[in-house]
Short mmCIF file of C-alpha atoms and ligand atoms in Angstrom, two decimals:
data_model
loop_
_atom_site.label_atom_id
_atom_site.label_comp_id
_atom_site.label_asym_id
_atom_site.label_seq_id
_atom_site.Cartn_x
_atom_site.Cartn_y
_atom_site.Cartn_z
CA MET A 970 9.39 -25.01 -3.85
CA SER A 971 6.41 -27.37 -3.89
CA ASP A 972 3.08 -25.91 -4.94
CA ASP A 973 1.29 -28.32 -2.64
CA LEU A 974 -1.05 -26.22 -0.52
CA TRP A 975 -2.49 -29.21 1.33
CA SER A 976 -0.65 -28.63 4.65
CA ILE A 977 -1.67 -24.96 4.57
CA THR A 978 -5.30 -25.92 3.97
CA LYS A 979 -5.13 -28.17 7.04
CA LYS A 980 -3.64 -25.39 9.14
CA VAL A 981 -6.39 -23.00 8.01
CA GLU A 982 -9.08 -25.56 8.86
CA ARG A 983 -7.58 -26.00 12.34
CA GLY A 984 -7.23 -22.24 12.83
CA ASP A 985 -3.43 -22.48 13.20
CA ARG A 986 -1.23 -19.49 12.47
CA LEU A 987 0.55 -19.57 9.10
CA ASN A 988 4.31 -18.99 9.16
CA ALA A 989 6.58 -17.11 6.77
CA ASP A 990 7.25 -20.24 4.73
CA ASP A 991 3.51 -20.84 4.31
CA GLY A 992 3.22 -17.23 3.12
CA ARG A 993 6.02 -17.82 0.60
CA ARG A 994 4.26 -20.89 -0.76
CA LEU A 995 0.99 -18.98 -1.10
CA PHE A 996 2.65 -16.17 -3.03
CA ALA A 997 4.52 -18.69 -5.24
CA SER A 998 1.37 -20.61 -6.06
CA ASP A 999 -0.88 -19.86 -9.02
CA ARG A 1000 -3.82 -21.76 -7.48
CA ILE A 1001 -5.62 -18.52 -6.75
CA HIS A 1002 -9.06 -20.03 -6.31
CA THR A 1003 -7.77 -22.61 -3.82
CA ILE A 1004 -6.16 -19.77 -1.86
CA GLY A 1005 -9.42 -17.83 -2.14
CA ARG A 1006 -11.40 -20.75 -0.72
CA MET A 1007 -9.07 -20.89 2.28
CA ALA A 1008 -9.47 -17.14 2.81
CA ASP A 1009 -13.24 -17.57 2.56
CA THR A 1010 -13.12 -20.19 5.33
CA VAL A 1011 -11.40 -17.68 7.63
CA ARG A 1012 -13.68 -14.83 6.58
CA ARG A 1013 -16.82 -16.88 7.29
CA ARG A 1014 -15.45 -18.03 10.64
CA LEU A 1015 -15.04 -14.38 11.65
CA HIS A 1016 -18.05 -12.73 10.01
CA GLY A 1017 -20.39 -15.46 8.76
CA ASN A 1018 -22.44 -14.10 5.91
CA VAL A 1019 -22.08 -10.43 6.81
CA THR A 1020 -20.39 -7.87 4.55
CA TYR A 1021 -19.86 -4.33 5.82
CA TYR A 1022 -20.13 -1.00 4.05
CA ASN A 1023 -20.40 2.56 5.32
CA VAL A 1024 -21.84 5.93 4.36
CA ASN A 1025 -18.84 8.21 4.25
CA ARG A 1026 -17.20 11.19 2.63
CA HIS A 1027 -13.51 11.54 1.77
CA PHE A 1028 -11.76 14.84 1.34
CA ASN A 1029 -8.17 15.71 0.57
CA TYR A 1030 -7.45 19.14 2.06
CA THR A 1031 -4.36 19.83 -0.08
CA ASN A 1032 -2.43 18.19 -2.89
CA VAL A 1033 0.65 20.32 -2.16
CA CYS A 1034 3.34 17.95 -0.93
CA ALA A 1035 6.98 18.26 0.02
CA LEU A 1036 7.51 14.71 -1.27
CA SER A 1037 7.49 13.45 -4.87
CA CYS A 1038 6.73 9.74 -4.53
CA LEU A 1039 7.05 8.01 -7.90
CA PHE A 1040 3.76 6.09 -7.59
CA CYS A 1041 1.77 9.21 -6.70
CA ASP A 1042 -0.23 11.10 -9.30
CA PHE A 1043 -1.75 13.42 -6.71
CA HIS A 1044 1.08 15.60 -5.41
CA ARG A 1045 1.78 19.11 -6.71
CA LYS A 1046 4.26 21.80 -5.69
CA ALA A 1047 2.91 25.12 -4.38
CA GLY A 1048 2.19 27.39 -7.36
CA ASP A 1049 1.82 24.48 -9.85
CA VAL A 1050 -1.26 24.44 -12.04
CA GLY A 1051 -3.94 22.53 -10.13
CA ALA A 1052 -2.30 22.94 -6.69
CA TYR A 1053 -4.91 23.62 -4.02
CA GLU A 1054 -5.54 23.85 -0.30
CA TYR A 1055 -8.85 23.93 1.54
CA SER A 1056 -9.88 26.91 3.61
CA LEU A 1057 -11.61 26.34 6.93
CA GLU A 1058 -14.86 27.31 5.21
CA ASP A 1059 -14.26 24.55 2.63
CA ALA A 1060 -13.80 22.03 5.44
CA ARG A 1061 -16.94 23.30 7.17
CA GLU A 1062 -18.84 22.93 3.90
CA GLN A 1063 -17.69 19.29 3.66
CA ALA A 1064 -19.06 18.68 7.16
CA ARG A 1065 -22.34 20.40 6.26
CA VAL A 1066 -22.82 18.14 3.23
CA ALA A 1067 -21.82 15.07 5.25
CA ARG A 1068 -24.46 15.96 7.84
CA GLU A 1069 -27.13 16.55 5.20
CA VAL A 1070 -26.64 13.09 3.70
CA GLY A 1071 -26.17 11.42 7.08
CA ALA A 1072 -22.57 10.23 6.56
CA THR A 1073 -21.18 8.51 9.67
CA GLU A 1074 -17.55 9.15 8.75
CA ILE A 1075 -15.36 11.79 7.16
CA HIS A 1076 -12.01 10.49 5.93
CA ILE A 1077 -9.40 13.25 5.59
CA VAL A 1078 -5.86 13.00 4.24
CA GLY A 1079 -3.61 15.33 2.28
CA GLY A 1080 -0.10 16.09 1.10
CA LEU A 1081 2.74 17.22 3.35
CA HIS A 1082 2.18 20.94 2.89
CA PRO A 1083 5.41 22.84 3.66
CA ARG A 1084 3.71 25.99 4.95
CA LEU A 1085 0.43 25.19 6.74
CA PRO A 1086 0.89 25.66 10.51
CA PHE A 1087 -0.17 23.12 13.13
CA SER A 1088 -3.10 25.37 14.07
CA TYR A 1089 -4.57 24.79 10.57
CA TYR A 1090 -5.07 21.08 11.32
CA ILE A 1091 -6.50 21.72 14.77
CA ASP A 1092 -8.85 24.40 13.42
CA MET A 1093 -9.95 22.11 10.58
CA LEU A 1094 -10.87 19.31 13.02
CA ARG A 1095 -12.67 21.76 15.32
CA ALA A 1096 -14.59 23.33 12.43
CA ILE A 1097 -15.84 19.91 11.32
CA HIS A 1098 -16.56 18.76 14.85
CA ASP A 1099 -18.52 21.95 15.63
CA GLU A 1100 -20.53 21.67 12.42
CA TYR A 1101 -21.32 17.95 12.77
CA PRO A 1102 -20.36 16.63 16.23
CA ARG A 1103 -21.65 13.08 15.65
CA VAL A 1104 -19.54 12.35 12.60
CA HIS A 1105 -16.44 10.21 13.15
CA ILE A 1106 -13.32 11.96 11.85
CA LYS A 1107 -10.77 9.47 10.53
CA ALA A 1108 -7.86 11.63 9.54
CA PHE A 1109 -4.14 11.95 8.80
CA THR A 1110 -1.86 9.08 7.85
CA ALA A 1111 1.15 8.28 10.02
CA VAL A 1112 3.22 10.20 7.47
CA GLU A 1113 1.18 13.36 8.07
CA ILE A 1114 1.34 12.85 11.85
CA VAL A 1115 5.16 12.81 11.73
CA HIS A 1116 5.04 15.90 9.48
CA LEU A 1117 2.84 17.66 12.06
CA ALA A 1118 5.34 16.77 14.78
CA ARG A 1119 8.07 18.49 12.74
CA ILE A 1120 6.42 21.66 11.46
CA ASP A 1121 6.67 23.73 14.59
CA ARG A 1122 9.92 25.52 15.19
CA ARG A 1123 10.50 23.16 18.10
CA PRO A 1124 9.80 19.52 17.00
CA ARG A 1125 7.21 17.78 19.16
CA GLU A 1126 6.60 14.20 20.28
CA VAL A 1127 4.13 12.20 18.18
CA GLU A 1128 2.20 11.44 21.34
CA ALA A 1129 1.66 15.14 22.11
CA VAL A 1130 0.54 15.78 18.53
CA LEU A 1131 -1.95 12.92 18.67
CA ARG A 1132 -3.32 14.11 22.01
CA ASP A 1133 -3.92 17.62 20.61
CA LEU A 1134 -5.63 16.19 17.52
CA MET A 1135 -7.81 13.92 19.67
CA ASP A 1136 -8.83 16.90 21.81
CA ALA A 1137 -9.87 18.71 18.61
CA GLY A 1138 -12.05 15.81 17.41
CA LEU A 1139 -9.82 13.16 15.77
CA GLY A 1140 -11.57 9.77 16.07
CA SER A 1141 -9.13 7.33 14.46
CA LEU A 1142 -6.22 7.02 12.03
CA PRO A 1143 -6.61 5.79 8.44
CA GLY A 1144 -4.20 3.21 7.08
CA GLY A 1145 -2.46 5.20 4.35
CA GLY A 1146 1.18 6.00 3.86
CA ALA A 1147 2.48 2.52 4.68
CA GLU A 1148 3.22 1.70 1.01
CA VAL A 1149 5.62 -1.28 1.27
CA PHE A 1150 7.76 -1.87 4.34
CA ASP A 1151 11.06 -2.37 2.55
CA ASP A 1152 14.09 -0.09 2.40
CA ARG A 1153 14.99 -0.83 -1.24
CA VAL A 1154 11.45 -0.09 -2.44
CA HIS A 1155 11.33 2.94 -0.14
CA ASP A 1156 14.54 4.40 -1.58
CA GLU A 1157 13.49 3.79 -5.18
CA ALA A 1158 9.84 4.80 -5.10
CA PHE A 1159 9.11 6.99 -2.09
CA LYS A 1160 12.39 8.32 -0.78
CA GLY A 1161 11.94 10.98 1.87
CA LYS A 1162 8.83 9.39 3.32
CA ILE A 1163 9.06 7.91 6.82
CA ARG A 1164 10.31 4.33 6.91
CA SER A 1165 8.37 1.34 8.22
CA ASP A 1166 9.67 1.55 11.80
CA LYS A 1167 8.38 5.12 12.14
CA TRP A 1168 5.04 4.30 10.48
CA ILE A 1169 4.51 1.42 12.90
CA ASP A 1170 5.67 3.56 15.80
CA VAL A 1171 2.99 6.20 15.11
CA HIS A 1172 0.28 3.52 15.06
CA ARG A 1173 1.68 1.94 18.22
CA THR A 1174 1.51 5.31 19.96
CA ALA A 1175 -2.05 5.79 18.70
CA HIS A 1176 -3.04 2.35 19.98
CA ARG A 1177 -1.55 3.17 23.38
CA LEU A 1178 -3.68 6.32 23.48
CA GLY A 1179 -6.78 4.28 22.67
CA LEU A 1180 -7.13 5.26 19.01
CA MET A 1181 -8.18 2.64 16.50
CA SER A 1182 -6.32 2.62 13.20
CA ASN A 1183 -6.14 0.86 9.85
CA ALA A 1184 -3.25 -0.41 7.75
CA THR A 1185 -2.62 -0.49 4.01
CA ILE A 1186 -0.15 -2.08 1.64
CA LEU A 1187 0.37 -0.58 -1.82
CA TYR A 1188 1.20 -3.47 -4.16
CA GLY A 1189 1.75 -4.14 -7.84
CA HIS A 1190 4.59 -1.73 -8.65
CA ILE A 1191 8.30 -2.42 -8.00
CA GLU A 1192 7.98 -4.60 -4.92
CA SER A 1193 8.58 -8.38 -4.81
CA SER A 1194 6.36 -11.09 -3.29
CA GLU A 1195 8.87 -11.38 -0.47
CA ASP A 1196 8.41 -7.63 0.23
CA ARG A 1197 4.64 -8.08 0.34
CA LEU A 1198 5.00 -11.00 2.74
CA ASN A 1199 7.39 -9.11 5.04
CA HIS A 1200 4.99 -6.19 5.13
CA LEU A 1201 2.12 -8.43 6.23
CA LEU A 1202 4.30 -10.14 8.84
CA GLN A 1203 5.38 -6.77 10.29
CA LEU A 1204 1.75 -5.67 10.55
CA ARG A 1205 0.87 -8.95 12.26
CA GLU A 1206 3.69 -8.50 14.75
CA ALA A 1207 2.62 -4.91 15.54
CA GLN A 1208 -0.94 -6.10 16.11
CA ASP A 1209 0.28 -8.94 18.36
CA GLN A 1210 2.04 -6.32 20.41
CA ALA A 1211 -1.07 -4.11 20.73
CA ILE A 1212 -3.07 -7.16 21.83
CA ASN A 1213 -0.45 -8.53 24.24
CA GLU A 1214 0.07 -5.13 25.83
CA ASN A 1215 -3.69 -4.78 26.11
CA HIS A 1216 -3.90 -1.40 24.40
CA ALA A 1217 -7.38 0.07 24.00
CA GLY A 1218 -6.55 0.86 20.36
CA ARG A 1219 -5.44 -1.54 17.64
CA PHE A 1220 -5.59 -2.17 13.91
CA GLN A 1221 -9.14 -2.80 12.76
CA THR A 1222 -8.74 -3.36 9.02
CA VAL A 1223 -6.12 -4.06 6.42
CA ILE A 1224 -6.71 -2.42 3.03
CA PRO A 1225 -4.52 -3.84 0.24
CA LEU A 1226 -4.32 -1.05 -2.37
CA PRO A 1227 -3.52 -2.00 -5.98
CA PHE A 1228 -1.14 0.43 -7.64
CA ILE A 1229 -2.98 2.59 -10.21
CA PRO A 1230 -0.36 3.86 -12.71
CA GLY A 1231 -2.38 6.95 -13.82
CA CYS A 1232 0.01 9.72 -14.84
CA SER A 1233 2.51 8.91 -12.08
CA ALA A 1234 6.24 8.60 -12.69
CA LEU A 1235 5.69 4.82 -12.73
CA ALA A 1236 3.01 5.06 -15.44
CA ASN A 1237 5.11 2.74 -17.61
CA LEU A 1238 4.21 -0.14 -15.26
CA PRO A 1239 0.97 -2.01 -15.93
CA GLY A 1240 -0.34 -2.27 -12.35
CA PRO A 1241 -1.70 -5.52 -10.93
CA THR A 1242 -4.23 -7.74 -12.72
CA ALA A 1243 -7.56 -8.82 -11.26
CA LEU A 1244 -6.15 -12.22 -10.33
CA ASP A 1245 -3.24 -10.58 -8.52
CA ASP A 1246 -5.78 -8.42 -6.65
CA LEU A 1247 -7.76 -11.48 -5.57
CA LYS A 1248 -4.60 -13.31 -4.54
CA MET A 1249 -3.32 -10.34 -2.52
CA LEU A 1250 -6.63 -9.89 -0.72
CA SER A 1251 -6.84 -13.63 0.04
CA ILE A 1252 -3.27 -13.88 1.33
CA SER A 1253 -3.81 -10.77 3.48
CA ARG A 1254 -6.82 -12.51 5.06
CA LEU A 1255 -4.81 -15.68 5.65
CA MET A 1256 -1.62 -14.12 7.06
CA LEU A 1257 -3.26 -11.40 9.18
CA ASP A 1258 -5.05 -13.75 11.55
CA ASN A 1259 -5.15 -11.07 14.26
CA PHE A 1260 -6.90 -8.44 12.08
CA GLN A 1261 -10.68 -8.52 12.25
CA HIS A 1262 -11.35 -7.07 8.81
CA VAL A 1263 -10.05 -7.05 5.23
CA LYS A 1264 -11.34 -4.21 3.09
CA ALA A 1265 -11.47 -3.91 -0.70
CA PHE A 1266 -11.47 -0.19 -1.43
CA TRP A 1267 -13.76 -0.26 -4.47
CA ILE A 1268 -12.37 3.05 -5.76
CA MET A 1269 -9.10 1.25 -6.48
CA GLN A 1270 -10.21 -2.37 -7.01
CA THR A 1271 -13.39 -1.24 -8.87
CA LEU A 1272 -16.85 -2.21 -7.61
CA PRO A 1273 -17.18 -5.33 -9.80
CA LEU A 1274 -13.89 -6.74 -8.51
CA ALA A 1275 -14.67 -5.68 -4.92
CA GLN A 1276 -17.91 -7.65 -5.30
CA LEU A 1277 -16.03 -10.75 -6.46
CA SER A 1278 -13.44 -10.33 -3.69
CA LEU A 1279 -16.15 -11.03 -1.09
CA GLN A 1280 -15.52 -14.71 -1.92
CA TYR A 1281 -11.75 -14.18 -1.45
CA GLY A 1282 -11.53 -13.15 2.18
CA VAL A 1283 -12.94 -9.61 2.01
CA ASP A 1284 -15.70 -8.60 4.45
CA ASP A 1285 -15.83 -4.81 3.87
CA ILE A 1286 -16.13 -2.69 0.71
CA ASP A 1287 -15.80 0.80 2.23
CA GLY A 1288 -18.37 3.42 1.40
CA THR A 1289 -20.06 5.95 -0.80
CA VAL A 1290 -16.88 8.16 -0.95
CA VAL A 1291 -18.18 10.66 -3.58
CA TRP A 1292 -15.05 12.77 -4.24
CA TYR A 1293 -11.64 11.13 -4.31
CA ASP A 1294 -8.55 12.97 -5.53
CA ILE A 1295 -5.65 10.57 -4.93
CA THR A 1296 -6.45 8.20 -7.79
CA LYS A 1297 -8.89 9.24 -10.51
CA VAL A 1298 -10.80 7.36 -13.17
CA ASN A 1299 -9.84 10.02 -15.69
CA ASP A 1300 -8.23 13.44 -15.58
CA ASP A 1301 -11.42 15.50 -15.79
CA THR A 1302 -13.05 14.68 -12.48
CA THR A 1303 -12.46 13.44 -8.99
CA HIS A 1304 -16.15 12.55 -8.66
CA GLN A 1305 -16.19 8.86 -7.73
CA GLU A 1306 -19.43 7.99 -6.06
CA THR A 1307 -21.47 4.92 -5.50
CA SER A 1308 -24.89 4.76 -3.87
CA VAL A 1309 -25.92 2.68 -0.89
CA THR A 1310 -28.32 0.91 -3.26
CA ASP A 1311 -25.45 -0.16 -5.51
CA LEU A 1312 -23.23 -1.22 -2.61
CA ARG A 1313 -26.05 -3.32 -1.12
CA ARG A 1314 -26.96 -4.79 -4.49
CA ALA A 1315 -23.35 -5.85 -5.10
CA ILE A 1316 -23.19 -7.51 -1.67
CA ILE A 1317 -26.57 -9.28 -1.91
CA GLU A 1318 -25.91 -10.49 -5.45
CA ALA A 1319 -22.65 -12.05 -4.20
CA GLY A 1320 -24.66 -14.03 -1.64
CA PHE A 1321 -23.89 -11.97 1.48
CA THR A 1322 -25.90 -9.90 3.95
CA PRO A 1323 -25.09 -6.17 3.82
CA VAL A 1324 -24.62 -4.44 7.16
CA GLU A 1325 -24.03 -0.72 7.40
CA ARG A 1326 -21.30 -0.03 9.94
CA ASP A 1327 -19.79 3.06 11.52
CA THR A 1328 -16.01 3.55 11.55
CA LEU A 1329 -15.67 1.32 14.62
CA TYR A 1330 -17.66 -1.48 12.94
CA ARG A 1331 -20.76 -0.96 15.07
CA PRO A 1332 -23.94 -1.71 13.09
CA VAL A 1333 -25.87 1.40 12.08
CA GLU A 1334 -29.66 1.74 11.86
CA ARG A 1335 -30.69 4.23 9.22
CA ASP A 1336 -33.78 6.09 8.13
CA GLY A 1337 -32.68 8.30 5.24
CA ALA A 1338 -30.13 10.76 6.60
CA ASP A 1339 -31.11 9.88 10.16
CA TRP A 1340 -28.93 7.23 11.72
CA ARG A 1341 -28.00 5.72 15.02
CA VAL A 1342 -25.55 3.10 16.24
CA ALA A 1343 -27.70 0.00 16.65
CA ASP A 1344 -26.40 -1.26 19.98
CA GLN A 1345 -26.80 2.21 21.52
CA ALA A 1346 -30.30 2.74 20.18
CA ASN A 1347 -31.74 3.85 23.49
CA LYS A 1348 -28.81 5.95 24.64
CA GLN A 1349 -27.99 8.10 21.64
CA PRO A 1350 -30.57 10.57 20.37
CA ALA A 1351 -30.74 10.91 16.59
CA ASP A 1352 -29.04 14.04 15.27
CA ALA A 1353 -31.80 16.62 15.32
CA SER A 1354 -30.07 18.67 12.62
CA ALA A 1355 -29.85 15.79 10.09
CA SER A 1356 -32.66 15.94 7.60
CA ALA A 1357 -34.25 12.73 6.35
CA GLY A 1358 -33.84 12.01 2.66
O1 LIG B 2039 -1.26 6.32 1.26
C1 LIG B 2039 -1.28 6.77 -3.70
C2 LIG B 2039 -2.18 5.19 -1.97
C3 LIG B 2039 -3.20 5.81 -0.08
C4 LIG B 2039 -1.64 5.63 -5.47
O2 LIG B 2039 -7.93 3.59 6.26
C5 LIG B 2039 -2.15 4.94 -4.39
O3 LIG B 2039 -9.97 3.08 5.74
C6 LIG B 2039 -2.85 3.26 -5.75
O4 LIG B 2039 -4.82 4.89 2.56
N1 LIG B 2039 -2.34 3.86 -6.84
C7 LIG B 2039 -4.35 6.60 0.48
N2 LIG B 2039 -2.76 3.78 -4.52
C8 LIG B 2039 -5.61 5.75 0.53
C9 LIG B 2039 -5.74 5.03 1.84
C10 LIG B 2039 -7.07 4.50 2.24
C11 LIG B 2039 -8.08 4.34 1.32
C12 LIG B 2039 -9.31 3.85 1.74
C13 LIG B 2039 -9.56 3.56 3.06
C14 LIG B 2039 -8.54 3.73 3.98
C15 LIG B 2039 -8.81 3.45 5.42
C16 LIG B 2039 -7.28 4.20 3.58
O5 LIG B 2039 -3.36 5.66 -1.46
C17 LIG B 2039 -1.83 6.41 0.01
C18 LIG B 2039 -1.09 5.57 -0.99
O6 LIG B 2039 -0.63 4.39 -0.40
N3 LIG B 2039 -1.89 5.67 -3.32
N4 LIG B 2039 -1.11 6.77 -5.03
C19 LIG B 2039 -1.73 5.04 -6.74
N5 LIG B 2039 -1.24 5.63 -7.83
#
């Protein structure tokens, strides 16, 4: 296959959609900086000089999981050393801290716990919503949603589950659990998890109900370039459908996640290199022409590489995070925090303008822990209970 990227460059300049063969040529090419420049053209067309970040908190309510995915260093079986589950009071405490620091989003995901009842999830959302009503709750991957549909004695429809969660305070779905949309990779590395059709189906249902969602791809383990490309094409097709059917919800952001070997069962693999990360982020920007945003999750890419990726199609570097259990920098702590000052510094130094966003990408005006959505400045009173600081 020719490594000539000239015709693709022309297509990108004209704003034409790239086809599967273009995608194949991009993945086969080692001209990463040329690919990055193309991705930058698209990124600047969509967002100019702006780079988004947010003030958020993540929490993982349990690491107990019925599955044992080979790439995952997070899951434990009930009774194992280190297995945990949050009480409602723990969840409430998370909301209290989020309110104190003025986080606009709480991101919640966990393992597929075999014994927690459906009421646990509803009560958790309500507890957070009651404690901090203004915070946007982005929670539960498509994999967890299907689990919730199955845990009652009588299995329920995904739509009914989503409606109940929305009533209790769910604001949107995160992009996790997609891994790689390929049956061979599925059966080797995450057997037992829902397959791609089901994952897409949950997001389609969410979009129909007006929920926004994100999408991920976990790359750099046992998948091939062709698998990565097919994954991106399936996401693009699902987004086309949401747009054509005029759903109120759709995918906002794609988050390519580099595999972190850690102590997982695939720890013998090296994980992707920095150049592979930049290439993956750039190709995601180029192939997903109907996604508004490409996010580098600095926890996984690292902040220095996330900073560099702003020139490779990325327009969002996620948030302050603070505690993150799924991948760790070392075994002693799950404390992984960056400050707004450091996020802004990284963005400015890379030549971009930092804009704080909420989960729905509305600009946020902030005064310490006090914040408001900028375009609703006159409608939405600042949270009286949030202290400045
Ligand atoms: O679904 C698990 C991945 C995901 C590893 O929607 C791993 O805004 C790398 O989805 N190495 C959860 N990745 C994280 C996620 C996410 C993160 C940030 C923002 C958003 C969003 C979503 O983490 C899991 C899985 O694909 N993961 N183990 C690992 N060893």
